[in-house]
Short mmCIF file of C-alpha atoms and ligand atoms in Angstrom, two decimals:
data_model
loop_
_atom_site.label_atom_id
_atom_site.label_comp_id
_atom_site.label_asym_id
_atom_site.label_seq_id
_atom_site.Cartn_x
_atom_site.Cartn_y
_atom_site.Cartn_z
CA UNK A 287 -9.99 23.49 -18.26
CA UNK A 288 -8.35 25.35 -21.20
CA UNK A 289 -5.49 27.80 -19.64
CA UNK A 290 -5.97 31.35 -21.25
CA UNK A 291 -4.21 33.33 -19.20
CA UNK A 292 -0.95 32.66 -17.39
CA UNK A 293 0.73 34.67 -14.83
CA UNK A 294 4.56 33.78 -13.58
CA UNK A 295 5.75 35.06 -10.59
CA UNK A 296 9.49 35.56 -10.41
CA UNK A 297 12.00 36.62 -13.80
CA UNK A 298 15.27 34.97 -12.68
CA UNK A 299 16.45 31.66 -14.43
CA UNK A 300 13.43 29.54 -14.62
CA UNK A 301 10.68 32.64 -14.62
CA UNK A 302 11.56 34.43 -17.58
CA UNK A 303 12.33 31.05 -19.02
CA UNK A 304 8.68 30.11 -18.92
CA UNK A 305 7.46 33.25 -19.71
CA UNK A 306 9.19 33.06 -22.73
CA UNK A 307 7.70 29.47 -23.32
CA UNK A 308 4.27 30.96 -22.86
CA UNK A 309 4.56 34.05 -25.29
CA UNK A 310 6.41 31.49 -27.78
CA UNK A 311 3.45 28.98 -27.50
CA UNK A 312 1.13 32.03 -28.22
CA UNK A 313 -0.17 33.16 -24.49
CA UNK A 314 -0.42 36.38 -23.57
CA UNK A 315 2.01 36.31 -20.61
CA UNK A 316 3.06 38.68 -17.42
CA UNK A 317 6.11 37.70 -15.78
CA UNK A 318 6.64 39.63 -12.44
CA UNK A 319 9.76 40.58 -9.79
CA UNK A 320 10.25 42.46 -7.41
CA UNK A 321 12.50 45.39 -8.75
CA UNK A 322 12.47 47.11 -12.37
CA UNK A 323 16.53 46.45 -12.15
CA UNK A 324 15.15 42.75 -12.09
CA UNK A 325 12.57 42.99 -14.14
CA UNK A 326 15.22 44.63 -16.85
CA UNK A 327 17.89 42.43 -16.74
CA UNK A 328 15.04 39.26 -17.34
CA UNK A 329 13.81 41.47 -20.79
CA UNK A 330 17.03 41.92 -21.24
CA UNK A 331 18.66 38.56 -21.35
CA UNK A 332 15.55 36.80 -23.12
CA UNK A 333 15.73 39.51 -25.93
CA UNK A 334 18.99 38.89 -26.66
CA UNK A 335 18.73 35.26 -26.53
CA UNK A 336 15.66 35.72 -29.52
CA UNK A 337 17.88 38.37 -31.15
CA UNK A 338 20.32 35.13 -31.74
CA UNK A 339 17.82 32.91 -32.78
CA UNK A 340 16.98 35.46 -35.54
CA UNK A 341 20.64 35.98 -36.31
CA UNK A 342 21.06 32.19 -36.53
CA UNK A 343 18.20 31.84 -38.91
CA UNK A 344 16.05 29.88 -36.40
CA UNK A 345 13.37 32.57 -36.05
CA UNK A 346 12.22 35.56 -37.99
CA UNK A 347 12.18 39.19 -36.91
CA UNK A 348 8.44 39.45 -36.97
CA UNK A 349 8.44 35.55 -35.38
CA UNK A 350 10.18 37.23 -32.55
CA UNK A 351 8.57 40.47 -32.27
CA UNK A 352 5.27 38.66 -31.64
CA UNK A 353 6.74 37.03 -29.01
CA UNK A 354 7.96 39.88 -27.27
CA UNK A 355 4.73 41.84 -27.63
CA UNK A 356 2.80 39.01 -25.86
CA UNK A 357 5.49 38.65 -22.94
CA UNK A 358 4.48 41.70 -20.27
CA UNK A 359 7.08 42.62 -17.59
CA UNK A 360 5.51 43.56 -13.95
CA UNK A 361 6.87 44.29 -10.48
CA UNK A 362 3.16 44.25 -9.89
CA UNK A 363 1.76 40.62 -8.35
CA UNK A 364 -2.22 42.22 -8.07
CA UNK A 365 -2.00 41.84 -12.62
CA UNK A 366 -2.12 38.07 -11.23
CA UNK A 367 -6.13 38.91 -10.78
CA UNK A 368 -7.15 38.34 -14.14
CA UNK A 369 -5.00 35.13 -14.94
CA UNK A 370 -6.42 31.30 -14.92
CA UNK A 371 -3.08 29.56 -14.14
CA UNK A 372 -0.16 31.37 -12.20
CA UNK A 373 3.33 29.79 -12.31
CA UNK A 374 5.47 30.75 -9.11
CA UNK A 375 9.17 30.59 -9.60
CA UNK A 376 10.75 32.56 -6.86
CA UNK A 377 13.96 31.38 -4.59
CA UNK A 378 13.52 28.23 -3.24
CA UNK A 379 12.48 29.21 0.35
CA UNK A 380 9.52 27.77 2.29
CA UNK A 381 8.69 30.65 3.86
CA UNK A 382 9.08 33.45 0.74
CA UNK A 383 6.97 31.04 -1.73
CA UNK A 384 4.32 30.62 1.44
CA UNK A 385 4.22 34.27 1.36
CA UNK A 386 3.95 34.89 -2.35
CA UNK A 387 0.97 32.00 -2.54
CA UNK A 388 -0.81 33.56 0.51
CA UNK A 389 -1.27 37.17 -1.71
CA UNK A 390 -2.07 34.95 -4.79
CA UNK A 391 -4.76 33.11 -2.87
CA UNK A 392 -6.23 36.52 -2.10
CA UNK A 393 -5.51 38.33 -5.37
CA UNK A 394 -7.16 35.86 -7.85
CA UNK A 395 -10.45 34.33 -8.36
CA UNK A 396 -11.21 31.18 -6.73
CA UNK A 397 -10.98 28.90 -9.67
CA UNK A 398 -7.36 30.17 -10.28
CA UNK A 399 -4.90 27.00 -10.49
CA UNK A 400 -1.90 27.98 -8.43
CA UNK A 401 1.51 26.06 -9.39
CA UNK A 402 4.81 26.06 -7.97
CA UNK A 403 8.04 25.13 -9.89
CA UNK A 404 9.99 24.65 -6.38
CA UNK A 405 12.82 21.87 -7.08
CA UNK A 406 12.33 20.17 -3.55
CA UNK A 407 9.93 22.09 -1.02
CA UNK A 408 6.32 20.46 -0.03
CA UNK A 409 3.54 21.34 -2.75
CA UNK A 410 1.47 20.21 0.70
CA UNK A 411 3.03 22.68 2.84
CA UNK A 412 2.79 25.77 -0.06
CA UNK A 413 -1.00 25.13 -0.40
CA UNK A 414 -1.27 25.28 3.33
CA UNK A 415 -1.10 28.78 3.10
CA UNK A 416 -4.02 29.25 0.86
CA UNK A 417 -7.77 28.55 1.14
CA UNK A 418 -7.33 26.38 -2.00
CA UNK A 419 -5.23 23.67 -1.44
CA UNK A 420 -6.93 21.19 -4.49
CA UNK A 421 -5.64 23.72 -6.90
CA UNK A 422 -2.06 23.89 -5.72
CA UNK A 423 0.62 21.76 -7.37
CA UNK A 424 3.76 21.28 -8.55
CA UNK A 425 5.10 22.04 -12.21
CA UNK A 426 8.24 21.57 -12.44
CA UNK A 427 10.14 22.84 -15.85
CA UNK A 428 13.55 21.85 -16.49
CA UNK A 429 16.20 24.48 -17.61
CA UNK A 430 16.28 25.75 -20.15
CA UNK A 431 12.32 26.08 -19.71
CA UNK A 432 11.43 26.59 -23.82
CA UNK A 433 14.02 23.82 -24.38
CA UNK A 434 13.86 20.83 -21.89
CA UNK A 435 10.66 18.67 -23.04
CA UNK A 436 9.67 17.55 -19.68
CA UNK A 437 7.44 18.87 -16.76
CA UNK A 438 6.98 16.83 -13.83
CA UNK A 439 3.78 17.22 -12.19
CA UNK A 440 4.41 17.15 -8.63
CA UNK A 441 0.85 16.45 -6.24
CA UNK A 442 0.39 17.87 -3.02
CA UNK A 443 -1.65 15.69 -0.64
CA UNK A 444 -5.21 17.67 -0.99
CA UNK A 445 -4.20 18.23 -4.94
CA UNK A 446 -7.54 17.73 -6.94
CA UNK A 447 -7.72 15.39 -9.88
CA UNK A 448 -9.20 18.16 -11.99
CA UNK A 449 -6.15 20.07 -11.27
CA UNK A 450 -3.71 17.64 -12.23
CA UNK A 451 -5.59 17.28 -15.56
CA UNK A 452 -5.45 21.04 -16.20
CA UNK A 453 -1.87 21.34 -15.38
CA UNK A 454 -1.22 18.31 -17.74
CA UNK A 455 -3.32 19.41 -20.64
CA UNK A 456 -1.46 23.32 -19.71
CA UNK A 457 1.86 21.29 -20.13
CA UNK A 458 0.83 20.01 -22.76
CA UNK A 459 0.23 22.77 -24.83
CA UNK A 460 2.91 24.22 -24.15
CA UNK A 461 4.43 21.33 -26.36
CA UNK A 462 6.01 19.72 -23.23
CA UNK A 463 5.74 16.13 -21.85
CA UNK A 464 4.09 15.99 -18.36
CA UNK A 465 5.02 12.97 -16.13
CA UNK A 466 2.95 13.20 -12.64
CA UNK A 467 3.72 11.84 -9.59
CA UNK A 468 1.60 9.53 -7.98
CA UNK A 469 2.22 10.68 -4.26
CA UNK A 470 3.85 14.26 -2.57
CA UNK A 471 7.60 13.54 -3.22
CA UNK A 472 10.13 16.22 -2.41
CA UNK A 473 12.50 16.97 -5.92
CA UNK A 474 10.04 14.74 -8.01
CA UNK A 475 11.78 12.40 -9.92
CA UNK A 476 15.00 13.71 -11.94
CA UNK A 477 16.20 16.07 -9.28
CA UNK A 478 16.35 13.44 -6.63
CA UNK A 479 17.66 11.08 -8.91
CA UNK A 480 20.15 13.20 -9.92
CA UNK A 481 20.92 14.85 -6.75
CA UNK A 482 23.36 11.75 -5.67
CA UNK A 483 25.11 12.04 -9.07
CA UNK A 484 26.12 15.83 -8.37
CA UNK A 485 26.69 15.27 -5.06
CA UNK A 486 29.12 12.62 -5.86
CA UNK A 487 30.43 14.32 -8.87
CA UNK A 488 31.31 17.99 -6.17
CA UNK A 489 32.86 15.35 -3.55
CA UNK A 490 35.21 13.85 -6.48
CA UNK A 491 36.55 17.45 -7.65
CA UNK A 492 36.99 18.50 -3.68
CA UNK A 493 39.10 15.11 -3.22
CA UNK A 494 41.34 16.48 -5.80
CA UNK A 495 40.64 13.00 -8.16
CA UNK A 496 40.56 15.03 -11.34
CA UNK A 497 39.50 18.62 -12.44
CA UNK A 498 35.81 19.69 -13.59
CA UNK A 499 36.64 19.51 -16.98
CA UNK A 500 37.75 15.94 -16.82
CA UNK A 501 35.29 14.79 -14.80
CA UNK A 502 32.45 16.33 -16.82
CA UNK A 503 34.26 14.43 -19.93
CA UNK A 504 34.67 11.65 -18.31
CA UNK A 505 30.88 11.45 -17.48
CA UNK A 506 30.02 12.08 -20.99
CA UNK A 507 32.20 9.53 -22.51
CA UNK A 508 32.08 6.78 -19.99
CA UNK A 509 28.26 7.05 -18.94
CA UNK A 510 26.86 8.46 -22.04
CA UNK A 511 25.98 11.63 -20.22
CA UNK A 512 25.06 14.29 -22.49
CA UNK A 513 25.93 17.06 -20.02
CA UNK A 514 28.73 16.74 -17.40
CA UNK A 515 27.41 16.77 -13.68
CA UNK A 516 29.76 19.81 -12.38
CA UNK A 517 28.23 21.56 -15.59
CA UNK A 518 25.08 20.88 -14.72
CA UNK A 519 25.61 21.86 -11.26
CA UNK A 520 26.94 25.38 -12.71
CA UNK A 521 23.55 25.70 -14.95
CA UNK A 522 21.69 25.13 -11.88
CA UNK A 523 23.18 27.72 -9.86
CA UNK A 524 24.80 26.48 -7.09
CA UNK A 525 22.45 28.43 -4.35
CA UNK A 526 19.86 26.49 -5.90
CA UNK A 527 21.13 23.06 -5.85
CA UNK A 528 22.38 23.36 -2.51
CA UNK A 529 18.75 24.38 -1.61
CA UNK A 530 17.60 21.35 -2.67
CA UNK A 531 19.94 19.09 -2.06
CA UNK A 532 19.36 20.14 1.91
CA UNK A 533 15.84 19.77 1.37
CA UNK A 534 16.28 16.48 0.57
CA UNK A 535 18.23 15.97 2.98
CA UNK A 536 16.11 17.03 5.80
CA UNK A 537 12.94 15.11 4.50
CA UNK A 538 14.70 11.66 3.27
CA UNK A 539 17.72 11.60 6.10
CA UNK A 540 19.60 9.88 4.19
CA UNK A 541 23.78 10.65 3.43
CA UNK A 542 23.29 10.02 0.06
CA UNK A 543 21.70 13.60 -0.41
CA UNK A 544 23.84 15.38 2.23
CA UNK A 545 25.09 18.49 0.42
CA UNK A 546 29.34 18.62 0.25
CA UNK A 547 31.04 21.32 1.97
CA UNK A 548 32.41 22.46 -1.42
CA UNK A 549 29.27 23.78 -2.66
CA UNK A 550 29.19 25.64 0.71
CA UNK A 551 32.36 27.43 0.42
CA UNK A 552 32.00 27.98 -3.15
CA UNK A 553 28.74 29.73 -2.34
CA UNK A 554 30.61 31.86 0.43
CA UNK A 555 32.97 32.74 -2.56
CA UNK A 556 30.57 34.23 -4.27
CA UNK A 557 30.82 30.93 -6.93
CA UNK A 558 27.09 30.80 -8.24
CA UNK A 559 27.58 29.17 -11.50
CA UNK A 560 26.72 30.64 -14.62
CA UNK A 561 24.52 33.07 -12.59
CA UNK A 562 27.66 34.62 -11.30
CA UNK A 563 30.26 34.16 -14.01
CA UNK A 564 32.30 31.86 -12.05
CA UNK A 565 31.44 27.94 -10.22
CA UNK A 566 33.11 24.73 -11.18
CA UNK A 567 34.22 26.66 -14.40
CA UNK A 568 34.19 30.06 -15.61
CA UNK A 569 32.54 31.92 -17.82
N1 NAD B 207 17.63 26.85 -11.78
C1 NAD B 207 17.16 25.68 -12.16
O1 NAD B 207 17.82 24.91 -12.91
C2 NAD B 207 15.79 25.22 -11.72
C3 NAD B 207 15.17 24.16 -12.40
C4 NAD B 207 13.87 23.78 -12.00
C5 NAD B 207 13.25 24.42 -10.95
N2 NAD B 207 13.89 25.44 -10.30
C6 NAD B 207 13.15 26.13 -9.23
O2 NAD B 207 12.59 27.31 -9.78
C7 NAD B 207 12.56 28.34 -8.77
C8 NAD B 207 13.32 29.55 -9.27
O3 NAD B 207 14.65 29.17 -9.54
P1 NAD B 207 15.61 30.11 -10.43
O4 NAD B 207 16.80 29.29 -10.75
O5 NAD B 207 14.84 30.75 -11.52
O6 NAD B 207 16.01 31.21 -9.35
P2 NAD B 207 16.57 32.70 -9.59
O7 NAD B 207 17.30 33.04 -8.35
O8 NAD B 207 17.26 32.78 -10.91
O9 NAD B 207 15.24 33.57 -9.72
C9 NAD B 207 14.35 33.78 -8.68
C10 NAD B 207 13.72 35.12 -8.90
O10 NAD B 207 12.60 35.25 -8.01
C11 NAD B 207 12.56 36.59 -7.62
N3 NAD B 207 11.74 36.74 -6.43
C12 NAD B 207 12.05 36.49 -5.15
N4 NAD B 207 11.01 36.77 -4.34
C13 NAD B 207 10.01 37.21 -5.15
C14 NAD B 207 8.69 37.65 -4.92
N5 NAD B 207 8.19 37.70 -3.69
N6 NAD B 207 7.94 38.03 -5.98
C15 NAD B 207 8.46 38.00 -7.23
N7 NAD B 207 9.71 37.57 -7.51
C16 NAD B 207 10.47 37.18 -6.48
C17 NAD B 207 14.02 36.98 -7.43
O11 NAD B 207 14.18 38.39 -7.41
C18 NAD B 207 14.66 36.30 -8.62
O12 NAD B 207 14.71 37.14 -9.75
C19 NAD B 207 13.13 27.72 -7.51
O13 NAD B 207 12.09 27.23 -6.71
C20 NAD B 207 13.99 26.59 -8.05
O14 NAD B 207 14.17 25.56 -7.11
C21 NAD B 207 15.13 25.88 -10.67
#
């Protein structure tokens, strides 16, 4: 199957990241939120991040004009009717993604592949709530979406093979690399990976051992690192990693992924990471 139309549900981080991706790779795209403030601010930020490349020399004017002509902005989820592949990237909660893919099921035609880029929930348990469960799975883009090469392809347990081939020949032209899992496995395979890294990385800084910045540099020098973990958890969002880190928790009971009270209280402080101006550093 040759994806012609996409549809992305959700413009925060990692939506209007891939609907961005899309328009670039030359798809005509809708991205969709739930509030024109929303909806704004996503136009907003991804227009000025084309309006540097063309500063920078990277793109031209026209170059990025196309792509913002083929990127449309929606609070409307029924425009998903007439799209062959719909991307979900809302907040990493079981029961708002069950919701979202429930109206999707209803809203587009049956042959409609529905993905989710959750970090860490069960692909099985979103495709529960549809009456197509071989057509829901897992993509999950890295951020920055039109920068980070990989997409992990995450199966659900009654994920079709014909599916997984569209989503990986979808990934594909979107000039990514698509890995696929060969089971259901909650964060795929770099965010669980990872996770014990930034956990470790949060309980070092709340022991007092060093500060961010030194243990960020310290990871790059010493482990070759080309980001430092408390960075990384920043660029993530806090809310987000601890979402997934107590996913992981909860499915794999095991300490390792156990999320530090630091990224609780930060949280409670309003510390976000880059989506709030302020986490491990500012900005
Ligand atoms: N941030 C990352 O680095 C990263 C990387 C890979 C995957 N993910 C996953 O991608 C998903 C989105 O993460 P994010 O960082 O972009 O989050 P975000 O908080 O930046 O954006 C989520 C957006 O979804 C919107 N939303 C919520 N409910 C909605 C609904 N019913 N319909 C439409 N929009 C809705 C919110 O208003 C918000 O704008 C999560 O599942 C997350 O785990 C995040």
């Amino acid at each position: 199957m040759e994806v012609k139309k996409p549809f992305v549900v959700g413009a925060g981080i990692m939506g209007a990241g891939v609907g961005q991706l899309c328009a670039q790779q030359g798809y005509d795209v809708t991205v969709v939120d739930i509030s024109d403030q929303l909806v704004e601010k996503a136009k907003g930020k991804v227009t000025a991040g084309l309006s540097r490349r063309v500063e920078s020399g990277k793109i031209t004017q026209d170059e990025m004009d196309a792509v913002l002509s083929r990127l449309n902005w929606s609070t409307d989820l029924e425009l998903a009717g007439d799209s062959d592949f719909v991307v979900e990237a809302i907040i990493e909660n079981i029961e708002s993604k069950k919701e979202v893919f429930q109206k999707l099921d209803s809203i587009c035609p049956p042959e409609t592949i529905l993905a989710t880029n959750t970090t860490a929930l069960s692909v099985s348990d979103i495709a529960l709530a549809t009456q197509r469960p071989d057509k829901v799975v897992g993509m999950h883009f890295f951020n920055p979406a039109v920068i980070m090469k990989l997409v992990e392809i995450i199966r659900g347990n009654q994920t079709s093979d014909e599916t997984i081939a569209a989503t990986k020949k979808f990934a594909e032209d979107l000039g990514k690399v698509p890995i696929t899992t060969a089971k259901e496995a909650p964060a795929g395979i770099v965010s669980r990976v990872l996770a014990g890294l930034l956990n470790e990385a949060a309980t070092v800084y709340a022991d007092g051992i060093a500060s961010a910045g030194d243990i960020d540099e310290a990871m790059k020098l010493g482990a070759g690192l080309p980001m430092g973990p408390l960075a990384l958890i920043d660029m993530i969002g806090l809310d987000i990693h601890l979402a997934k880190m107590e996913t992981l928790y909860g499915k794999l009971k095991d300490e390792r992924y156990k999320p530090p009270e630091i990224i609780r209280k930060m949280i409670a402080e309003g510390k976000l990471g880059k989506k709030s101006g302020e986490g491990f550093y500012k900005y």
